[in-house]
PDB file of C-alpha atoms in Angstrom:
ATOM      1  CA  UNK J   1       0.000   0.000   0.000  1.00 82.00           C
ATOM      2  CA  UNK J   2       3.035   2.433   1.095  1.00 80.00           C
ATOM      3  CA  UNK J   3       4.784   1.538  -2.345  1.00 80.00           C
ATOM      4  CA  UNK J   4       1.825   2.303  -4.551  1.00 81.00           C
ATOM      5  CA  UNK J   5       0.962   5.512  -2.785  1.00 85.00           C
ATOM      6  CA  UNK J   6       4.862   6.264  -3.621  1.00 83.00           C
ATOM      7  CA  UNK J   7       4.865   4.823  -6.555  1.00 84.00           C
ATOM      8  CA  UNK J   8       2.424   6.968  -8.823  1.00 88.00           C
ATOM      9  CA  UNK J   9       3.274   9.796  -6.707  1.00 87.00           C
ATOM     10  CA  UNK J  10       6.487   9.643  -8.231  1.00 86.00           C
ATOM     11  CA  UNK J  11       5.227   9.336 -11.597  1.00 87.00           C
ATOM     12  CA  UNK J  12       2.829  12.216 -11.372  1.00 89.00           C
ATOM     13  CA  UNK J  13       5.177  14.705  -9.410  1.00 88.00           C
ATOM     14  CA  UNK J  14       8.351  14.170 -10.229  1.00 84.00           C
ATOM     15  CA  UNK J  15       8.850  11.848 -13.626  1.00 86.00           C
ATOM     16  CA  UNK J  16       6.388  13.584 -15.306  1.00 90.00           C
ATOM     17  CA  UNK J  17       7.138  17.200 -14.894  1.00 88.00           C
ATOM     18  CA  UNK J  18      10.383  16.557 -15.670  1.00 86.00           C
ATOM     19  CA  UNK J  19       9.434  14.925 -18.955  1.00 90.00           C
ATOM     20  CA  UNK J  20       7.030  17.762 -20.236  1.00 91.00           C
ATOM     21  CA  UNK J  21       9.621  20.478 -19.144  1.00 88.00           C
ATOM     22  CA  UNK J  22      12.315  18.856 -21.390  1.00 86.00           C
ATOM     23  CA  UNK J  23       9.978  17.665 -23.988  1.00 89.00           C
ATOM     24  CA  UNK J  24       7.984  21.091 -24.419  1.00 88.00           C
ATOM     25  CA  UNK J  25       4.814  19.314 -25.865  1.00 88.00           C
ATOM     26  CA  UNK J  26       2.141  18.044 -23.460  1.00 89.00           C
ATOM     27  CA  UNK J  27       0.381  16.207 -25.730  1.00 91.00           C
ATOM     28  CA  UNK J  28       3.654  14.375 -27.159  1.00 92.00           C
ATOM     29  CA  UNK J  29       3.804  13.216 -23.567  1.00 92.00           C
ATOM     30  CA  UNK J  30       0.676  12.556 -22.910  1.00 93.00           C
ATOM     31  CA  UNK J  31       1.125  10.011 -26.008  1.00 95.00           C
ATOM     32  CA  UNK J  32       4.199   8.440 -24.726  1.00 94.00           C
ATOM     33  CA  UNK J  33       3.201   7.943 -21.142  1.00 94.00           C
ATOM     34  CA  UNK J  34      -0.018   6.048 -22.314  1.00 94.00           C
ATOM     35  CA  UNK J  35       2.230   4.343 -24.932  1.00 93.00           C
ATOM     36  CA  UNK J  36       4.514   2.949 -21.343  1.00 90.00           C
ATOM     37  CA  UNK J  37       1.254   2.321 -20.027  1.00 92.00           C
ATOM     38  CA  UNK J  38       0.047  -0.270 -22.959  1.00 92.00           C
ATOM     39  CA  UNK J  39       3.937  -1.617 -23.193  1.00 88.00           C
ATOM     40  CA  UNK J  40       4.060  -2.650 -20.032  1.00 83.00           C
ATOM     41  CA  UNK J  41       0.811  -4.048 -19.877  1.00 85.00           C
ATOM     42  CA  UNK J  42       1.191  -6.433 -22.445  1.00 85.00           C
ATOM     43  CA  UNK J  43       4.501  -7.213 -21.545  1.00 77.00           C
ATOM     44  CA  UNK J  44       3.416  -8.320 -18.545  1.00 74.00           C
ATOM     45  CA  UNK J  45       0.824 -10.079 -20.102  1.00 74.00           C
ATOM     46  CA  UNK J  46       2.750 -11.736 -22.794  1.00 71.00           C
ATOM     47  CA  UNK J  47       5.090 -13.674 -20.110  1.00 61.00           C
ATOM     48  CA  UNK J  48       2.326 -14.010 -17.746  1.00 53.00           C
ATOM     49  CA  UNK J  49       3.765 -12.422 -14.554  1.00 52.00           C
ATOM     50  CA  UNK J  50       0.793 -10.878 -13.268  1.00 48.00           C
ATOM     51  CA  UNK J  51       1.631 -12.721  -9.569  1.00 47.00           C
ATOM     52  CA  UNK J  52      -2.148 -12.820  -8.658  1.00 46.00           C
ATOM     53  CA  UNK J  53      -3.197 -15.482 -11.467  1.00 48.00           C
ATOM     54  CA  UNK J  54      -4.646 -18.408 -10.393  1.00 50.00           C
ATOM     55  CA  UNK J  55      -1.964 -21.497  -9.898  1.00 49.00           C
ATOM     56  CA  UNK J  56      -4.134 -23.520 -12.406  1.00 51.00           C
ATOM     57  CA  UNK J  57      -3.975 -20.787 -14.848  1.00 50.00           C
ATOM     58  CA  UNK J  58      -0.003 -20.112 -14.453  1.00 48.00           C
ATOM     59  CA  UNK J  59       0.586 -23.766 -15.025  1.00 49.00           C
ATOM     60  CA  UNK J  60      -1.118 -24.164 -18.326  1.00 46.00           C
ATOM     61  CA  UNK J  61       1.662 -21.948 -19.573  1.00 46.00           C
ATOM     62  CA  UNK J  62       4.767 -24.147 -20.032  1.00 39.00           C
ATOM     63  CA  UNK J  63       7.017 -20.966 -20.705  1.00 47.00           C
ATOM     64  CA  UNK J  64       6.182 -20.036 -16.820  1.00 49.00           C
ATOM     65  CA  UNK J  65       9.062 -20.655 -14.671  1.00 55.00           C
ATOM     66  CA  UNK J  66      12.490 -19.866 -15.893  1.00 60.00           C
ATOM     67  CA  UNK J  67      10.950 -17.709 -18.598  1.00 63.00           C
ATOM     68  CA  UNK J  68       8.766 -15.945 -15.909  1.00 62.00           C
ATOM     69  CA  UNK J  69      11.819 -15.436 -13.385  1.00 68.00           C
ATOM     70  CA  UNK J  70      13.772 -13.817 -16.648  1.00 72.00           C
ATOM     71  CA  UNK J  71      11.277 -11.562 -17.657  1.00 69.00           C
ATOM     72  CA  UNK J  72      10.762 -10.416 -14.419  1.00 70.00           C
ATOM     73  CA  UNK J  73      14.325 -10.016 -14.093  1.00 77.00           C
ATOM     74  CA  UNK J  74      14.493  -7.723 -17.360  1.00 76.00           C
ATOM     75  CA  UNK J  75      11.415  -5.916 -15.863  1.00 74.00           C
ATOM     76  CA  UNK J  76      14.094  -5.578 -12.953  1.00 80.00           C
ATOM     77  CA  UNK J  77      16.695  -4.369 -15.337  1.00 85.00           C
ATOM     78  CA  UNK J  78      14.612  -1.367 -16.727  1.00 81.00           C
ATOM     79  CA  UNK J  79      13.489   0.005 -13.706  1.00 80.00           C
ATOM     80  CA  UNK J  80      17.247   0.398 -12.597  1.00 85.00           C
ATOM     81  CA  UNK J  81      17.892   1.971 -15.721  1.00 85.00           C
ATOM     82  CA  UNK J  82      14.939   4.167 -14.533  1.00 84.00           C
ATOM     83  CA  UNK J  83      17.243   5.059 -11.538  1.00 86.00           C
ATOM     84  CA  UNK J  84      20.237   5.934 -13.644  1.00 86.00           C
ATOM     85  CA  UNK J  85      18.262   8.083 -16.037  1.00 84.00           C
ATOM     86  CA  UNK J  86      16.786   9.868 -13.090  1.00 84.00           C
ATOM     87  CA  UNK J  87      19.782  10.835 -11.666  1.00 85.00           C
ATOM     88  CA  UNK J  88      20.836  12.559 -14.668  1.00 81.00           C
ATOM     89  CA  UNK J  89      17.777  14.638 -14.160  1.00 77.00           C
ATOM     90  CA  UNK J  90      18.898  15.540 -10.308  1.00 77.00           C
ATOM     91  CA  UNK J  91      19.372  13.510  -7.140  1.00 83.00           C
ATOM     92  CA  UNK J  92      16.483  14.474  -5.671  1.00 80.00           C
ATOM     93  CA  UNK J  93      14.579  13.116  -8.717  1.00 80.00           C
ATOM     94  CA  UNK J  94      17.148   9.668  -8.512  1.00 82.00           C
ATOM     95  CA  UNK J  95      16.361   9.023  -5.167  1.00 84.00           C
ATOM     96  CA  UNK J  96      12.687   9.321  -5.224  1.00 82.00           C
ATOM     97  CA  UNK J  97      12.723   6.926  -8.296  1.00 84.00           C
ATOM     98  CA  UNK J  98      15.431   4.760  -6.616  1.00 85.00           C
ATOM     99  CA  UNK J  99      12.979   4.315  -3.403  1.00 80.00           C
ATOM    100  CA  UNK J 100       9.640   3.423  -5.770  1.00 79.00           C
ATOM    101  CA  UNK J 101      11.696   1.495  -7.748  1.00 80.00           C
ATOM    102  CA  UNK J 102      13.333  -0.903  -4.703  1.00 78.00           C
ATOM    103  CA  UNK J 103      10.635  -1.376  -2.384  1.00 72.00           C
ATOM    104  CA  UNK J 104       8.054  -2.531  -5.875  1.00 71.00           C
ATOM    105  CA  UNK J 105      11.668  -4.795  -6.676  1.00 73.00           C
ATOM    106  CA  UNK J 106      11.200  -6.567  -3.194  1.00 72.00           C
ATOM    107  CA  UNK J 107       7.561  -8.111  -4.875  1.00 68.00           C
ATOM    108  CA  UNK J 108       9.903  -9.208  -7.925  1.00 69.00           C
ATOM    109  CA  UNK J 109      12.185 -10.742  -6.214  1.00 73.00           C
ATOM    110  CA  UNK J 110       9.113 -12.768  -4.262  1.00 72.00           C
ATOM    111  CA  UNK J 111       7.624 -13.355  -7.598  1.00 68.00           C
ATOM    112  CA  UNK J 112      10.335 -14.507  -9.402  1.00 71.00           C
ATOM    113  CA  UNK J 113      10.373 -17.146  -6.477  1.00 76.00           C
ATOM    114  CA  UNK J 114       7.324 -17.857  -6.752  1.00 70.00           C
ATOM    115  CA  UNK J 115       7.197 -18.798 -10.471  1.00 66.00           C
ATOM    116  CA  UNK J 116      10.504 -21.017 -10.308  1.00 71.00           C
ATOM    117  CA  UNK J 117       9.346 -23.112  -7.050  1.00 71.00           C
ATOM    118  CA  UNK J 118       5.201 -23.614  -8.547  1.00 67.00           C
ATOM    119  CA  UNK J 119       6.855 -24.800 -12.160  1.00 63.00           C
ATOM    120  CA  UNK J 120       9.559 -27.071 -10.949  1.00 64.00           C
ATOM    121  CA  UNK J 121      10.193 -27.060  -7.355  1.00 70.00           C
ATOM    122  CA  UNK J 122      13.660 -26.125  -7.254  1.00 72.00           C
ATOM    123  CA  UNK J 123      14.954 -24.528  -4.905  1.00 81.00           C
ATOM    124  CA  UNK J 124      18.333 -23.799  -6.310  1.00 84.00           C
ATOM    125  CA  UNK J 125      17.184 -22.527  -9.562  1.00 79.00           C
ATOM    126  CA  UNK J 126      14.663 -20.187  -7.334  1.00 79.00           C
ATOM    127  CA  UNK J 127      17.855 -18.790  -5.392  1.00 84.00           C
ATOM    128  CA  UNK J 128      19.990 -18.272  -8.330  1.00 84.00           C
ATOM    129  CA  UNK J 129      16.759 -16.757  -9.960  1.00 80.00           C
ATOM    130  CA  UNK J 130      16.282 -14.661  -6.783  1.00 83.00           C
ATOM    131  CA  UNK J 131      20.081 -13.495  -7.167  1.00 86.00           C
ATOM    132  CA  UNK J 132      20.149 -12.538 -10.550  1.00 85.00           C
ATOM    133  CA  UNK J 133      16.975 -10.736 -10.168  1.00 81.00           C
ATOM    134  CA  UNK J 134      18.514  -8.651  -7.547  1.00 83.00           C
ATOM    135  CA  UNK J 135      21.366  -7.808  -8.771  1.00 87.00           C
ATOM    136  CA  UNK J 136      19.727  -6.892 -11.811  1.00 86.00           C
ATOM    137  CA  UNK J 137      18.468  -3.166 -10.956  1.00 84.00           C
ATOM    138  CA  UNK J 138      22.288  -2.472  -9.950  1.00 87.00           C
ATOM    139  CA  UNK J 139      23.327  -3.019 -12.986  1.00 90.00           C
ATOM    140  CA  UNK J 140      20.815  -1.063 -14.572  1.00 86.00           C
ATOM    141  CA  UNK J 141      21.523   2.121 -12.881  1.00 87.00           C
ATOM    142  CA  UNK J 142      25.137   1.625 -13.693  1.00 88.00           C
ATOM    143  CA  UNK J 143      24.023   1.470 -17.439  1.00 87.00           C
ATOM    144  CA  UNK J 144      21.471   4.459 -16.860  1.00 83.00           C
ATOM    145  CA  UNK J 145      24.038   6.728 -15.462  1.00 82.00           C
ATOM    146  CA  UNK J 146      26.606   5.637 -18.125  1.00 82.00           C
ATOM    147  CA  UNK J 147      24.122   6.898 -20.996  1.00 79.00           C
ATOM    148  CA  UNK J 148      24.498   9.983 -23.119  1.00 78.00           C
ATOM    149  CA  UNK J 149      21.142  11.013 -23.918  1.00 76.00           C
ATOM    150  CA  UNK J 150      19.646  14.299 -25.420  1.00 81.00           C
ATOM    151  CA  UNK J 151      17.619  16.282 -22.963  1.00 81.00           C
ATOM    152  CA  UNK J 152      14.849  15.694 -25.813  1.00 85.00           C
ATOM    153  CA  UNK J 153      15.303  11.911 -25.927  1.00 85.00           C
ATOM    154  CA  UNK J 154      15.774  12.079 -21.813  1.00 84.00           C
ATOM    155  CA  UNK J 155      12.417  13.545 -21.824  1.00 86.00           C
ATOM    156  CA  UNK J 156      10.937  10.955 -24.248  1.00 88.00           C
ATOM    157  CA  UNK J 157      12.194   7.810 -21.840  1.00 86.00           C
ATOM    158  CA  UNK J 158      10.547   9.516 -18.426  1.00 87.00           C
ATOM    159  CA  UNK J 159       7.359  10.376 -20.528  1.00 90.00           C
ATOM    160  CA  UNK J 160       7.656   6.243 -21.072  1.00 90.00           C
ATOM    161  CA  UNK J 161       8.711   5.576 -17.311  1.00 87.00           C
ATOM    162  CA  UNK J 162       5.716   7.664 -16.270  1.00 89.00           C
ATOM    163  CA  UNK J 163       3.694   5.242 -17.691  1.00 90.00           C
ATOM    164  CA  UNK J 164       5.447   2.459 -16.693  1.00 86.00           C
ATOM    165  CA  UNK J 165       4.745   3.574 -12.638  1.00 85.00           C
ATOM    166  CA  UNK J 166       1.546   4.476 -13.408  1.00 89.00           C
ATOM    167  CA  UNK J 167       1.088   1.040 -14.469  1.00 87.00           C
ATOM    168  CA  UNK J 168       3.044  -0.210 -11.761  1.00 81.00           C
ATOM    169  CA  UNK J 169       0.659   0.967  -9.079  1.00 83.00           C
ATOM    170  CA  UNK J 170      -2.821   1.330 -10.423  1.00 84.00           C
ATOM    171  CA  UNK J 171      -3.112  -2.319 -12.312  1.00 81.00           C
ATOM    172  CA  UNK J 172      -0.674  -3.860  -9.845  1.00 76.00           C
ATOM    173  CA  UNK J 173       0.565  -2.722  -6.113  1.00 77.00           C
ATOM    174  CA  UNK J 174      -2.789  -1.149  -5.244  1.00 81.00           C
ATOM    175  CA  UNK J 175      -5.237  -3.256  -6.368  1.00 82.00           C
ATOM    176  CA  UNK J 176      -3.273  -5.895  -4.214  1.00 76.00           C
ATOM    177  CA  UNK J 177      -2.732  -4.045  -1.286  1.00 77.00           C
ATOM    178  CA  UNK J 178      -6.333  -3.289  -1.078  1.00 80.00           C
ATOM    179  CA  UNK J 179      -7.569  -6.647  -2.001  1.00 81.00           C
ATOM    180  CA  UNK J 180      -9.281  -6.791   1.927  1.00 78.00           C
ATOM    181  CA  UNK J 181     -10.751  -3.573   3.022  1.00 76.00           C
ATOM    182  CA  UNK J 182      -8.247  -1.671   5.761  1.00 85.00           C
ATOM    183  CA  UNK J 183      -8.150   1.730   7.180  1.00 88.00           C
ATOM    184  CA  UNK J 184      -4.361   1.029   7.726  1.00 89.00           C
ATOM    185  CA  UNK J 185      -3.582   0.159   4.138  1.00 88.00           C
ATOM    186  CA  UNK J 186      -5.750   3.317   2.895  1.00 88.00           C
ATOM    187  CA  UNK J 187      -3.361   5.293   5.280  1.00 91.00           C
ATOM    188  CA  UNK J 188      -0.189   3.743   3.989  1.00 88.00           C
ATOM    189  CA  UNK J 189      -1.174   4.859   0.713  1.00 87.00           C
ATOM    190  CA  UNK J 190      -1.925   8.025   1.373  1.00 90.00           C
ATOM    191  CA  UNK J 191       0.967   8.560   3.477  1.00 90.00           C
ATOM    192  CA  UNK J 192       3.297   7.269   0.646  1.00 85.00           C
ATOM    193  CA  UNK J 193       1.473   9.569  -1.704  1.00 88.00           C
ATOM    194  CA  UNK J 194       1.535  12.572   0.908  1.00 89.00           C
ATOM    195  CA  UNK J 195       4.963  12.230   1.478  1.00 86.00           C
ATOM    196  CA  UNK J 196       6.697  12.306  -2.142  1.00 83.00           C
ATOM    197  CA  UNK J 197       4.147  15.300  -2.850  1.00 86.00           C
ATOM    198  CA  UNK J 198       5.497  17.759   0.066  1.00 87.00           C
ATOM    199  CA  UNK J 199       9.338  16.516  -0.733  1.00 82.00           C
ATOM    200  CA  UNK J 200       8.410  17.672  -4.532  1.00 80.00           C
ATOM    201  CA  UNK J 201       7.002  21.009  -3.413  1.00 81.00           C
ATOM    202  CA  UNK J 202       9.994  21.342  -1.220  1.00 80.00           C
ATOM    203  CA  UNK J 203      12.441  20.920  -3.731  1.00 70.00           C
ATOM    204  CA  UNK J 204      10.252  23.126  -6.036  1.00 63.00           C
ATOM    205  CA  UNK J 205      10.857  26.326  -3.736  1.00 49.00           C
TER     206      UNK J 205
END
């Protein structure tokens, strides 16, 4: 609940502002955050990784499993390239996207898990899975940072990552959280949410 409040937060009040300042067209980034939006989606859809589906359902897909724990490893990947791209923005901007970024990775890492140990069972593969997968945003921030990028096409990828987040928590981490009615979860969001909006106006004085 905490992650999803920070989550689109982050999208709406940092990524995105950033993206339409160096893009200069709202509507071009309107287009390219919904475009993120639909990627992601079927992405996620295409390797079946959406973690609620129904055992029965995830094992009528033989690619489930090792394929699963690699494309959520990928998925891993890009959101620590998120992180580097951010910080070429500012580190305020980094470390917001670093903190949505790592606590929705602690789910993948679960996940991927998950996926090795109801395919096959084994345990090894699941930890060596569960390693790669978390070493994986590392290494995309250390790619991230070590791009040269146009302020133009810099804009372009956070218009993209917008979507991605926005994805992230309204199809994914909230509708989970909130699965069973709570007044706690409904705080955690909202304090998650609250939270990257004052540091935001903060840094915007």
């Amino acid at each position: 609940a905490l992650t999803g409040g920070v989550v689109v937060a982050v999208a709406l009040f940092e990524v995105l502002p950033e993206a339409i300042e160096a893009l200069g067209d709202p509507r071009d980034v309107g287009l390219l955050v919904g475009a993120g939006f639909v990627f992601f989606f079927l992405a996620e859809r295409l390797l079946v990784l959406h973690h609620r589906d129904d055992a029965e359902q995830v094992h009528a897909h033989a690619r489930v499993g090792g394929l699963g724990a690699a494309g959520l490893s990928l998925h891993s990947f890009i959101d620590g390239l998120g992180i580097g791209l951010a910080f070429d923005i500012s580190t305020e901007t980094g470390l917001l996207v670093f903190f949505a970024v790592i606590s929705h990775d602690f789910a993948d890492g679960l996940n991927t898990v998950g996926f090795v140990l109801r395919q096959s069972g084994d345990r090894k593969a699941a930890l060596r899975w569960l390693s790669i997968d978390a070493i994986a945003p590392l290494v995309g921030a250390i790619v991230g940072t070590s791009l040269s990028v146009s302020e133009h096409t810099l804009g372009g990828l956070l218009a993209v990552y917008a979507g991605f987040f926005l994805f992230m928590g309204a199809t994914d981490l909230l509708p989970h959280a909130h699965e069973h009615p709570s007044a706690k979860r409904v705080g955690l969001t909202l304090a998650g949410f609250g939270a990257v909006l004052l540091i935001s106006l903060a840094a915007g004085r």
